[in-house]
JSON list of C-alpha atoms and ligand atoms in Angstrom, two decimals:
[
{"chain": "A", "resi": 1, "resn": "MET", "atom": "CA", "xyz": [0.00, 0.00, 0.00]},
{"chain": "A", "resi": 2, "resn": "ARG", "atom": "CA", "xyz": [1.31, 3.43, -0.93]},
{"chain": "A", "resi": 3, "resn": "ALA", "atom": "CA", "xyz": [0.67, 6.70, 0.87]},
{"chain": "A", "resi": 4, "resn": "LEU", "atom": "CA", "xyz": [1.33, 10.25, -0.27]},
{"chain": "A", "resi": 5, "resn": "VAL", "atom": "CA", "xyz": [1.68, 13.00, 2.36]},
{"chain": "A", "resi": 6, "resn": "VAL", "atom": "CA", "xyz": [1.29, 16.55, 1.07]},
{"chain": "A", "resi": 7, "resn": "GLU", "atom": "CA", "xyz": [2.07, 19.08, 3.77]},
{"chain": "A", "resi": 8, "resn": "ASP", "atom": "CA", "xyz": [4.28, 22.17, 3.75]},
{"chain": "A", "resi": 9, "resn": "GLU", "atom": "CA", "xyz": [4.83, 22.12, 7.53]},
{"chain": "A", "resi": 10, "resn": "LYS", "atom": "CA", "xyz": [7.84, 19.86, 7.28]},
{"chain": "A", "resi": 11, "resn": "GLU", "atom": "CA", "xyz": [7.83, 18.57, 10.84]},
{"chain": "A", "resi": 12, "resn": "LEU", "atom": "CA", "xyz": [4.17, 17.58, 10.60]},
{"chain": "A", "resi": 13, "resn": "ALA", "atom": "CA", "xyz": [4.80, 15.99, 7.21]},
{"chain": "A", "resi": 14, "resn": "GLU", "atom": "CA", "xyz": [7.64, 13.88, 8.61]},
{"chain": "A", "resi": 15, "resn": "LEU", "atom": "CA", "xyz": [5.57, 12.91, 11.64]},
{"chain": "A", "resi": 16, "resn": "LEU", "atom": "CA", "xyz": [2.61, 11.77, 9.54]},
{"chain": "A", "resi": 17, "resn": "GLY", "atom": "CA", "xyz": [4.97, 9.97, 7.19]},
{"chain": "A", "resi": 18, "resn": "SER", "atom": "CA", "xyz": [6.53, 8.05, 10.05]},
{"chain": "A", "resi": 19, "resn": "TYR", "atom": "CA", "xyz": [3.12, 7.01, 11.42]},
{"chain": "A", "resi": 20, "resn": "LEU", "atom": "CA", "xyz": [2.09, 5.73, 8.00]},
{"chain": "A", "resi": 21, "resn": "GLU", "atom": "CA", "xyz": [5.39, 3.92, 7.53]},
{"chain": "A", "resi": 22, "resn": "HIS", "atom": "CA", "xyz": [5.01, 2.32, 10.92]},
{"chain": "A", "resi": 23, "resn": "ASP", "atom": "CA", "xyz": [1.65, 1.03, 9.70]},
{"chain": "A", "resi": 24, "resn": "GLY", "atom": "CA", "xyz": [3.22, -0.61, 6.69]},
{"chain": "A", "resi": 25, "resn": "PHE", "atom": "CA", "xyz": [2.68, 2.04, 4.02]},
{"chain": "A", "resi": 26, "resn": "GLU", "atom": "CA", "xyz": [5.31, 2.91, 1.48]},
{"chain": "A", "resi": 27, "resn": "VAL", "atom": "CA", "xyz": [5.39, 6.69, 2.02]},
{"chain": "A", "resi": 28, "resn": "THR", "atom": "CA", "xyz": [6.20, 9.60, -0.26]},
{"chain": "A", "resi": 29, "resn": "VAL", "atom": "CA", "xyz": [6.29, 13.08, 1.30]},
{"chain": "A", "resi": 30, "resn": "VAL", "atom": "CA", "xyz": [6.05, 16.29, -0.73]},
{"chain": "A", "resi": 31, "resn": "HIS", "atom": "CA", "xyz": [5.75, 19.90, 0.42]},
{"chain": "A", "resi": 32, "resn": "ASP", "atom": "CA", "xyz": [3.91, 21.73, -2.35]},
{"chain": "A", "resi": 33, "resn": "GLY", "atom": "CA", "xyz": [0.92, 21.31, -4.60]},
{"chain": "A", "resi": 34, "resn": "LEU", "atom": "CA", "xyz": [2.67, 20.92, -7.95]},
{"chain": "A", "resi": 35, "resn": "ASP", "atom": "CA", "xyz": [4.91, 18.16, -6.59]},
{"chain": "A", "resi": 36, "resn": "ALA", "atom": "CA", "xyz": [1.79, 16.52, -5.13]},
{"chain": "A", "resi": 37, "resn": "VAL", "atom": "CA", "xyz": [0.09, 16.10, -8.51]},
{"chain": "A", "resi": 38, "resn": "GLU", "atom": "CA", "xyz": [3.30, 14.83, -10.09]},
{"chain": "A", "resi": 39, "resn": "ALA", "atom": "CA", "xyz": [3.90, 12.37, -7.23]},
{"chain": "A", "resi": 40, "resn": "GLY", "atom": "CA", "xyz": [0.27, 11.25, -7.44]},
{"chain": "A", "resi": 41, "resn": "ARG", "atom": "CA", "xyz": [0.76, 10.29, -11.08]},
{"chain": "A", "resi": 42, "resn": "LYS", "atom": "CA", "xyz": [4.08, 8.61, -10.43]},
{"chain": "A", "resi": 43, "resn": "ILE", "atom": "CA", "xyz": [3.31, 6.49, -7.35]},
{"chain": "A", "resi": 44, "resn": "ASP", "atom": "CA", "xyz": [-0.45, 5.87, -7.78]},
{"chain": "A", "resi": 45, "resn": "PRO", "atom": "CA", "xyz": [-1.14, 6.13, -4.02]},
{"chain": "A", "resi": 46, "resn": "ASP", "atom": "CA", "xyz": [-3.84, 4.24, -2.13]},
{"chain": "A", "resi": 47, "resn": "VAL", "atom": "CA", "xyz": [-4.17, 7.02, 0.42]},
{"chain": "A", "resi": 48, "resn": "VAL", "atom": "CA", "xyz": [-3.37, 10.74, 0.22]},
{"chain": "A", "resi": 49, "resn": "VAL", "atom": "CA", "xyz": [-3.07, 12.98, 3.27]},
{"chain": "A", "resi": 50, "resn": "LEU", "atom": "CA", "xyz": [-3.49, 16.44, 1.77]},
{"chain": "A", "resi": 51, "resn": "ASP", "atom": "CA", "xyz": [-3.06, 19.80, 3.47]},
{"chain": "A", "resi": 52, "resn": "LEU", "atom": "CA", "xyz": [-5.42, 22.54, 2.27]},
{"chain": "A", "resi": 53, "resn": "GLY", "atom": "CA", "xyz": [-3.00, 25.47, 2.50]},
{"chain": "A", "resi": 54, "resn": "LEU", "atom": "CA", "xyz": [-0.04, 24.73, 0.22]},
{"chain": "A", "resi": 55, "resn": "PRO", "atom": "CA", "xyz": [2.40, 26.70, -1.89]},
{"chain": "A", "resi": 56, "resn": "GLY", "atom": "CA", "xyz": [2.11, 26.15, -5.63]},
{"chain": "A", "resi": 57, "resn": "LEU", "atom": "CA", "xyz": [-1.40, 24.71, -5.96]},
{"chain": "A", "resi": 58, "resn": "ASP", "atom": "CA", "xyz": [-3.71, 24.69, -2.94]},
{"chain": "A", "resi": 59, "resn": "GLY", "atom": "CA", "xyz": [-5.22, 21.47, -1.61]},
{"chain": "A", "resi": 60, "resn": "VAL", "atom": "CA", "xyz": [-8.53, 22.03, -3.40]},
{"chain": "A", "resi": 61, "resn": "GLU", "atom": "CA", "xyz": [-6.86, 22.22, -6.79]},
{"chain": "A", "resi": 62, "resn": "VAL", "atom": "CA", "xyz": [-4.54, 19.30, -5.99]},
{"chain": "A", "resi": 63, "resn": "CYS", "atom": "CA", "xyz": [-7.57, 17.19, -5.04]},
{"chain": "A", "resi": 64, "resn": "ARG", "atom": "CA", "xyz": [-9.43, 18.16, -8.22]},
{"chain": "A", "resi": 65, "resn": "GLN", "atom": "CA", "xyz": [-6.44, 17.20, -10.36]},
{"chain": "A", "resi": 66, "resn": "LEU", "atom": "CA", "xyz": [-5.81, 13.97, -8.44]},
{"chain": "A", "resi": 67, "resn": "ARG", "atom": "CA", "xyz": [-9.43, 13.00, -8.98]},
{"chain": "A", "resi": 68, "resn": "THR", "atom": "CA", "xyz": [-9.00, 13.09, -12.75]},
{"chain": "A", "resi": 69, "resn": "PHE", "atom": "CA", "xyz": [-6.77, 10.00, -12.54]},
{"chain": "A", "resi": 70, "resn": "SER", "atom": "CA", "xyz": [-6.87, 8.59, -8.99]},
{"chain": "A", "resi": 71, "resn": "ASP", "atom": "CA", "xyz": [-9.42, 6.88, -6.76]},
{"chain": "A", "resi": 72, "resn": "ALA", "atom": "CA", "xyz": [-7.11, 7.11, -3.73]},
{"chain": "A", "resi": 73, "resn": "TYR", "atom": "CA", "xyz": [-8.61, 7.66, -0.30]},
{"chain": "A", "resi": 74, "resn": "VAL", "atom": "CA", "xyz": [-8.04, 11.39, 0.24]},
{"chain": "A", "resi": 75, "resn": "VAL", "atom": "CA", "xyz": [-8.02, 12.88, 3.75]},
{"chain": "A", "resi": 76, "resn": "MET", "atom": "CA", "xyz": [-7.82, 16.65, 3.64]},
{"chain": "A", "resi": 77, "resn": "LEU", "atom": "CA", "xyz": [-6.25, 18.61, 6.50]},
{"chain": "A", "resi": 78, "resn": "THR", "atom": "CA", "xyz": [-7.71, 22.02, 7.30]},
{"chain": "A", "resi": 79, "resn": "ALA", "atom": "CA", "xyz": [-6.74, 24.78, 9.70]},
{"chain": "A", "resi": 80, "resn": "ARG", "atom": "CA", "xyz": [-10.28, 25.68, 10.79]},
{"chain": "A", "resi": 81, "resn": "THR", "atom": "CA", "xyz": [-13.49, 23.72, 11.37]},
{"chain": "A", "resi": 82, "resn": "ASP", "atom": "CA", "xyz": [-15.58, 26.11, 9.27]},
{"chain": "A", "resi": 83, "resn": "GLU", "atom": "CA", "xyz": [-13.36, 25.40, 6.25]},
{"chain": "A", "resi": 84, "resn": "VAL", "atom": "CA", "xyz": [-14.71, 21.86, 6.19]},
{"chain": "A", "resi": 85, "resn": "ASP", "atom": "CA", "xyz": [-18.26, 23.10, 5.48]},
{"chain": "A", "resi": 86, "resn": "THR", "atom": "CA", "xyz": [-16.96, 25.28, 2.67]},
{"chain": "A", "resi": 87, "resn": "LEU", "atom": "CA", "xyz": [-14.98, 22.40, 1.19]},
{"chain": "A", "resi": 88, "resn": "ILE", "atom": "CA", "xyz": [-17.93, 20.03, 1.38]},
{"chain": "A", "resi": 89, "resn": "GLY", "atom": "CA", "xyz": [-19.97, 22.69, -0.42]},
{"chain": "A", "resi": 90, "resn": "LEU", "atom": "CA", "xyz": [-17.29, 23.00, -3.11]},
{"chain": "A", "resi": 91, "resn": "SER", "atom": "CA", "xyz": [-17.38, 19.26, -3.83]},
{"chain": "A", "resi": 92, "resn": "VAL", "atom": "CA", "xyz": [-13.62, 18.96, -4.09]},
{"chain": "A", "resi": 93, "resn": "GLY", "atom": "CA", "xyz": [-13.74, 15.18, -3.90]},
{"chain": "A", "resi": 94, "resn": "ALA", "atom": "CA", "xyz": [-11.94, 14.45, -0.63]},
{"chain": "A", "resi": 95, "resn": "ASP", "atom": "CA", "xyz": [-13.18, 11.39, 1.25]},
{"chain": "A", "resi": 96, "resn": "ASP", "atom": "CA", "xyz": [-12.61, 12.73, 4.73]},
{"chain": "A", "resi": 97, "resn": "TYR", "atom": "CA", "xyz": [-11.51, 15.88, 6.54]},
{"chain": "A", "resi": 98, "resn": "MET", "atom": "CA", "xyz": [-9.51, 16.56, 9.68]},
{"chain": "A", "resi": 99, "resn": "THR", "atom": "CA", "xyz": [-9.05, 19.91, 11.37]},
{"chain": "A", "resi": 100, "resn": "LYS", "atom": "CA", "xyz": [-5.67, 20.92, 12.83]},
{"chain": "A", "resi": 101, "resn": "PRO", "atom": "CA", "xyz": [-4.48, 20.38, 15.43]},
{"chain": "A", "resi": 102, "resn": "PHE", "atom": "CA", "xyz": [-5.33, 16.69, 15.34]},
{"chain": "A", "resi": 103, "resn": "SER", "atom": "CA", "xyz": [-3.78, 13.59, 16.78]},
{"chain": "A", "resi": 104, "resn": "PRO", "atom": "CA", "xyz": [-1.82, 11.52, 14.24]},
{"chain": "A", "resi": 105, "resn": "ARG", "atom": "CA", "xyz": [-3.26, 8.50, 16.04]},
{"chain": "A", "resi": 106, "resn": "GLU", "atom": "CA", "xyz": [-6.77, 9.65, 15.14]},
{"chain": "A", "resi": 107, "resn": "LEU", "atom": "CA", "xyz": [-5.73, 10.05, 11.52]},
{"chain": "A", "resi": 108, "resn": "MET", "atom": "CA", "xyz": [-4.20, 6.56, 11.53]},
{"chain": "A", "resi": 109, "resn": "ALA", "atom": "CA", "xyz": [-7.33, 5.12, 13.14]},
{"chain": "A", "resi": 110, "resn": "ARG", "atom": "CA", "xyz": [-9.40, 6.49, 10.27]},
{"chain": "A", "resi": 111, "resn": "VAL", "atom": "CA", "xyz": [-7.02, 5.24, 7.60]},
{"chain": "A", "resi": 112, "resn": "GLN", "atom": "CA", "xyz": [-6.84, 1.82, 9.23]},
{"chain": "A", "resi": 113, "resn": "ALA", "atom": "CA", "xyz": [-10.61, 1.60, 9.58]},
{"chain": "A", "resi": 114, "resn": "MET", "atom": "CA", "xyz": [-10.95, 2.34, 5.89]},
{"chain": "A", "resi": 115, "resn": "PHE", "atom": "CA", "xyz": [-8.48, -0.31, 4.78]},
{"chain": "A", "resi": 116, "resn": "ARG", "atom": "CA", "xyz": [-9.25, -3.04, 7.31]},
{"chain": "A", "resi": 117, "resn": "ARG", "atom": "CA", "xyz": [-12.99, -3.04, 7.00]},
{"chain": "A", "resi": 118, "resn": "PRO", "atom": "CA", "xyz": [-14.33, -5.72, 4.69]},
{"chain": "A", "resi": 119, "resn": "ARG", "atom": "CA", "xyz": [-15.46, -4.03, 1.52]},
{"chain": "A", "resi": 120, "resn": "PRO", "atom": "CA", "xyz": [-19.23, -3.51, 1.34]},
{"chain": "A", "resi": 121, "resn": "GLY", "atom": "CA", "xyz": [-20.89, -6.12, -0.76]},
{"chain": "A", "resi": 122, "resn": "ALA", "atom": "CA", "xyz": [-18.10, -8.68, -0.67]},
{"chain": "A", "resi": 123, "resn": "THR", "atom": "CA", "xyz": [-20.09, -11.47, 0.99]},
{"chain": "A", "resi": 124, "resn": "VAL", "atom": "CA", "xyz": [-23.37, -10.87, -0.82]},
{"chain": "A", "resi": 125, "resn": "ALA", "atom": "CA", "xyz": [-21.57, -10.40, -4.12]},
{"chain": "A", "resi": 126, "resn": "ALA", "atom": "CA", "xyz": [-19.85, -13.74, -3.75]},
{"chain": "A", "resi": 127, "resn": "ALA", "atom": "CA", "xyz": [-23.22, -15.41, -3.22]},
{"chain": "A", "resi": 128, "resn": "LEU", "atom": "CA", "xyz": [-24.68, -13.64, -6.25]},
{"chain": "A", "resi": 129, "resn": "ASP", "atom": "CA", "xyz": [-21.78, -14.40, -8.53]},
{"chain": "A", "resi": 130, "resn": "GLY", "atom": "CA", "xyz": [-20.59, -10.85, -8.29]},
{"chain": "A", "resi": 131, "resn": "ALA", "atom": "CA", "xyz": [-23.10, -8.70, -10.08]},
{"chain": "A", "resi": 132, "resn": "ARG", "atom": "CA", "xyz": [-26.40, -6.96, -9.41]},
{"chain": "A", "resi": 133, "resn": "ARG", "atom": "CA", "xyz": [-28.41, -5.25, -12.10]},
{"chain": "A", "resi": 134, "resn": "PHE", "atom": "CA", "xyz": [-30.55, -2.14, -11.80]},
{"chain": "A", "resi": 135, "resn": "GLY", "atom": "CA", "xyz": [-31.91, -1.44, -15.26]},
{"chain": "A", "resi": 136, "resn": "ALA", "atom": "CA", "xyz": [-28.93, -0.42, -17.41]},
{"chain": "A", "resi": 137, "resn": "LEU", "atom": "CA", "xyz": [-26.68, -0.30, -14.33]},
{"chain": "A", "resi": 138, "resn": "THR", "atom": "CA", "xyz": [-24.60, -3.28, -13.20]},
{"chain": "A", "resi": 139, "resn": "VAL", "atom": "CA", "xyz": [-22.77, -3.24, -9.87]},
{"chain": "A", "resi": 140, "resn": "ASP", "atom": "CA", "xyz": [-20.13, -5.93, -9.42]},
{"chain": "A", "resi": 141, "resn": "ALA", "atom": "CA", "xyz": [-19.24, -5.59, -5.75]},
{"chain": "A", "resi": 142, "resn": "LEU", "atom": "CA", "xyz": [-16.70, -8.39, -5.76]},
{"chain": "A", "resi": 143, "resn": "GLY", "atom": "CA", "xyz": [-14.73, -7.08, -8.71]},
{"chain": "A", "resi": 144, "resn": "ARG", "atom": "CA", "xyz": [-15.45, -3.48, -7.69]},
{"chain": "A", "resi": 145, "resn": "ASP", "atom": "CA", "xyz": [-16.71, -2.72, -11.21]},
{"chain": "A", "resi": 146, "resn": "VAL", "atom": "CA", "xyz": [-19.67, -0.64, -12.31]},
{"chain": "A", "resi": 147, "resn": "TRP", "atom": "CA", "xyz": [-21.12, -0.71, -15.80]},
{"chain": "A", "resi": 148, "resn": "LEU", "atom": "CA", "xyz": [-23.69, 1.57, -17.35]},
{"chain": "A", "resi": 149, "resn": "ASP", "atom": "CA", "xyz": [-25.21, 0.46, -20.69]},
{"chain": "A", "resi": 150, "resn": "GLY", "atom": "CA", "xyz": [-22.26, -1.91, -21.00]},
{"chain": "A", "resi": 151, "resn": "ALA", "atom": "CA", "xyz": [-19.61, 0.78, -20.53]},
{"chain": "A", "resi": 152, "resn": "PRO", "atom": "CA", "xyz": [-17.40, 0.85, -17.42]},
{"chain": "A", "resi": 153, "resn": "VAL", "atom": "CA", "xyz": [-17.92, 3.77, -15.00]},
{"chain": "A", "resi": 154, "resn": "ALA", "atom": "CA", "xyz": [-14.88, 5.08, -13.12]},
{"chain": "A", "resi": 155, "resn": "LEU", "atom": "CA", "xyz": [-15.84, 5.72, -9.51]},
{"chain": "A", "resi": 156, "resn": "THR", "atom": "CA", "xyz": [-13.71, 6.77, -6.55]},
{"chain": "A", "resi": 157, "resn": "ARG", "atom": "CA", "xyz": [-13.39, 4.38, -3.64]},
{"chain": "A", "resi": 158, "resn": "THR", "atom": "CA", "xyz": [-15.98, 6.30, -1.62]},
{"chain": "A", "resi": 159, "resn": "GLU", "atom": "CA", "xyz": [-18.44, 6.57, -4.50]},
{"chain": "A", "resi": 160, "resn": "PHE", "atom": "CA", "xyz": [-18.13, 2.86, -5.15]},
{"chain": "A", "resi": 161, "resn": "ASP", "atom": "CA", "xyz": [-18.55, 1.95, -1.49]},
{"chain": "A", "resi": 162, "resn": "LEU", "atom": "CA", "xyz": [-21.70, 4.09, -1.24]},
{"chain": "A", "resi": 163, "resn": "LEU", "atom": "CA", "xyz": [-23.18, 2.49, -4.35]},
{"chain": "A", "resi": 164, "resn": "ALA", "atom": "CA", "xyz": [-22.23, -1.05, -3.26]},
{"chain": "A", "resi": 165, "resn": "THR", "atom": "CA", "xyz": [-23.75, -0.46, 0.18]},
{"chain": "A", "resi": 166, "resn": "LEU", "atom": "CA", "xyz": [-27.04, 0.67, -1.36]},
{"chain": "A", "resi": 167, "resn": "ALA", "atom": "CA", "xyz": [-26.98, -2.12, -3.95]},
{"chain": "A", "resi": 168, "resn": "GLU", "atom": "CA", "xyz": [-26.40, -4.78, -1.33]},
{"chain": "A", "resi": 169, "resn": "HIS", "atom": "CA", "xyz": [-29.81, -4.05, 0.22]},
{"chain": "A", "resi": 170, "resn": "PRO", "atom": "CA", "xyz": [-31.83, -2.63, -2.68]},
{"chain": "A", "resi": 171, "resn": "ARG", "atom": "CA", "xyz": [-35.13, -2.46, -0.81]},
{"chain": "A", "resi": 172, "resn": "MET", "atom": "CA", "xyz": [-33.69, -0.65, 2.18]},
{"chain": "A", "resi": 173, "resn": "ALA", "atom": "CA", "xyz": [-33.78, 3.11, 2.65]},
{"chain": "A", "resi": 174, "resn": "PHE", "atom": "CA", "xyz": [-30.51, 4.15, 4.29]},
{"chain": "A", "resi": 175, "resn": "SER", "atom": "CA", "xyz": [-30.18, 7.20, 6.50]},
{"chain": "A", "resi": 176, "resn": "ARG", "atom": "CA", "xyz": [-27.11, 9.38, 5.98]},
{"chain": "A", "resi": 177, "resn": "GLN", "atom": "CA", "xyz": [-25.81, 8.17, 9.32]},
{"chain": "A", "resi": 178, "resn": "GLN", "atom": "CA", "xyz": [-26.16, 4.52, 8.27]},
{"chain": "A", "resi": 179, "resn": "LEU", "atom": "CA", "xyz": [-24.26, 5.23, 5.07]},
{"chain": "A", "resi": 180, "resn": "ILE", "atom": "CA", "xyz": [-21.54, 7.02, 7.04]},
{"chain": "A", "resi": 181, "resn": "GLU", "atom": "CA", "xyz": [-21.19, 4.04, 9.34]},
{"chain": "A", "resi": 182, "resn": "ALA", "atom": "CA", "xyz": [-21.02, 1.63, 6.42]},
{"chain": "A", "resi": 183, "resn": "VAL", "atom": "CA", "xyz": [-18.57, 3.64, 4.30]},
{"chain": "A", "resi": 184, "resn": "TRP", "atom": "CA", "xyz": [-16.52, 5.82, 6.67]},
{"chain": "A", "resi": 185, "resn": "GLY", "atom": "CA", "xyz": [-16.89, 3.68, 9.80]},
{"chain": "A", "resi": 186, "resn": "PRO", "atom": "CA", "xyz": [-18.77, 4.13, 13.07]},
{"chain": "A", "resi": 187, "resn": "SER", "atom": "CA", "xyz": [-16.12, 6.37, 14.63]},
{"chain": "A", "resi": 188, "resn": "TRP", "atom": "CA", "xyz": [-16.38, 9.02, 11.90]},
{"chain": "A", "resi": 189, "resn": "VAL", "atom": "CA", "xyz": [-17.63, 12.33, 13.24]},
{"chain": "A", "resi": 190, "resn": "GLY", "atom": "CA", "xyz": [-18.48, 15.08, 10.82]},
{"chain": "A", "resi": 191, "resn": "ASP", "atom": "CA", "xyz": [-21.01, 16.68, 8.56]},
{"chain": "A", "resi": 192, "resn": "GLU", "atom": "CA", "xyz": [-23.64, 14.28, 7.16]},
{"chain": "A", "resi": 193, "resn": "HIS", "atom": "CA", "xyz": [-23.82, 16.42, 4.04]},
{"chain": "A", "resi": 194, "resn": "LEU", "atom": "CA", "xyz": [-20.58, 14.81, 2.94]},
{"chain": "A", "resi": 195, "resn": "VAL", "atom": "CA", "xyz": [-22.84, 11.90, 1.95]},
{"chain": "A", "resi": 196, "resn": "ASP", "atom": "CA", "xyz": [-24.95, 14.19, -0.26]},
{"chain": "A", "resi": 197, "resn": "VAL", "atom": "CA", "xyz": [-21.85, 15.49, -2.00]},
{"chain": "A", "resi": 198, "resn": "HIS", "atom": "CA", "xyz": [-20.57, 12.02, -2.86]},
{"chain": "A", "resi": 199, "resn": "ILE", "atom": "CA", "xyz": [-24.07, 10.92, -3.93]},
{"chain": "A", "resi": 200, "resn": "GLY", "atom": "CA", "xyz": [-24.11, 13.99, -6.19]},
{"chain": "A", "resi": 201, "resn": "HIS", "atom": "CA", "xyz": [-20.84, 12.91, -7.83]},
{"chain": "A", "resi": 202, "resn": "LEU", "atom": "CA", "xyz": [-22.11, 9.36, -8.15]},
{"chain": "A", "resi": 203, "resn": "ARG", "atom": "CA", "xyz": [-25.32, 10.46, -9.86]},
{"chain": "A", "resi": 204, "resn": "ARG", "atom": "CA", "xyz": [-23.40, 12.66, -12.27]},
{"chain": "A", "resi": 205, "resn": "LYS", "atom": "CA", "xyz": [-21.21, 9.70, -13.28]},
{"chain": "A", "resi": 206, "resn": "LEU", "atom": "CA", "xyz": [-24.29, 7.50, -13.69]},
{"chain": "A", "resi": 207, "resn": "ASN", "atom": "CA", "xyz": [-26.07, 10.18, -15.76]},
{"chain": "A", "resi": 208, "resn": "ASP", "atom": "CA", "xyz": [-28.69, 10.02, -13.07]},
{"chain": "A", "resi": 209, "resn": "ASP", "atom": "CA", "xyz": [-31.25, 12.69, -12.24]},
{"chain": "A", "resi": 210, "resn": "PRO", "atom": "CA", "xyz": [-29.38, 15.19, -10.01]},
{"chain": "A", "resi": 211, "resn": "ALA", "atom": "CA", "xyz": [-32.37, 15.78, -7.72]},
{"chain": "A", "resi": 212, "resn": "GLU", "atom": "CA", "xyz": [-34.34, 12.54, -7.44]},
{"chain": "A", "resi": 213, "resn": "GLY", "atom": "CA", "xyz": [-32.22, 9.84, -8.97]},
{"chain": "A", "resi": 214, "resn": "GLN", "atom": "CA", "xyz": [-33.28, 6.83, -11.00]},
{"chain": "A", "resi": 215, "resn": "TYR", "atom": "CA", "xyz": [-30.51, 4.55, -9.75]},
{"chain": "A", "resi": 216, "resn": "VAL", "atom": "CA", "xyz": [-29.76, 6.28, -6.47]},
{"chain": "A", "resi": 217, "resn": "ARG", "atom": "CA", "xyz": [-33.10, 7.53, -5.20]},
{"chain": "A", "resi": 218, "resn": "THR", "atom": "CA", "xyz": [-33.72, 10.22, -2.64]},
{"chain": "A", "resi": 219, "resn": "VAL", "atom": "CA", "xyz": [-36.04, 9.06, 0.13]},
{"chain": "A", "resi": 220, "resn": "ARG", "atom": "CA", "xyz": [-37.49, 12.22, 1.60]},
{"chain": "A", "resi": 221, "resn": "GLY", "atom": "CA", "xyz": [-36.88, 12.67, 5.31]},
{"chain": "A", "resi": 222, "resn": "VAL", "atom": "CA", "xyz": [-34.68, 9.55, 5.39]},
{"chain": "A", "resi": 223, "resn": "GLY", "atom": "CA", "xyz": [-31.79, 9.42, 2.96]},
{"chain": "A", "resi": 224, "resn": "TYR", "atom": "CA", "xyz": [-31.17, 7.19, -0.04]},
{"chain": "A", "resi": 225, "resn": "ARG", "atom": "CA", "xyz": [-31.99, 3.82, -1.57]},
{"chain": "A", "resi": 226, "resn": "MET", "atom": "CA", "xyz": [-31.41, 2.04, -4.86]},
{"chain": "A", "resi": 227, "resn": "GLY", "atom": "CA", "xyz": [-33.86, 2.56, -7.69]},
{"chain": "A", "resi": 228, "resn": "SER", "atom": "CA", "xyz": [-35.79, -0.25, -9.37]},
{"chain": "A", "resi": 229, "resn": "SER", "atom": "CA", "xyz": [-34.14, -3.62, -8.92]},
{"chain": "A", "resi": 230, "resn": "GLN", "atom": "CA", "xyz": [-34.43, -6.06, -11.80]},
{"chain": "B", "resi": 301, "resn": "CA", "atom": "CA1", "xyz": [-0.11, 24.37, 5.12]}
]
């Protein structure tokens, strides 16, 4: 597993790097935004710890560029709590956010939870020979593939996990909190609207209705569920 740490506070960068190394990651540390995008292309990281305030390109732009070629798990570091709301509103594509100062142990706990948890859908998918169909949409939870009208759809890790969670129980309406527990883990504390942002990205990639959703339906007053199962 490869990790990329992008942080211009060098001591913090080294500290986070050593925690990740201790946990078995092969770590690359860079200190500015331009190097971050280049390193992202070169090492194809599984996890990116990305500071918001960076020289060169800021964290928002780095995340946007990373997302054009990477489905890495991105944790963005911010200096203030209120920045998180703004970032969620901007849909920059990070999977999680942490506000400084934070404990590196807490960061590691989140990264570990993400990588140690069995992937949603794995057991059910095995029983179903891998694939579930929802009209023109096929979700292969075991292979982590999604197809729309026969063409593959490139989803980020978080988008895929949300879709696989919904697809695993197609008749169930999930609350945002239930989706957070399934995808980010029960210890995640933050804004539930992060779910809405990722659902928004997911719908866009599935050419789904941005408001109601054919594949990922809005259940008013509750949250989300899969659309018609076939
Ligand atoms: Ca900084």
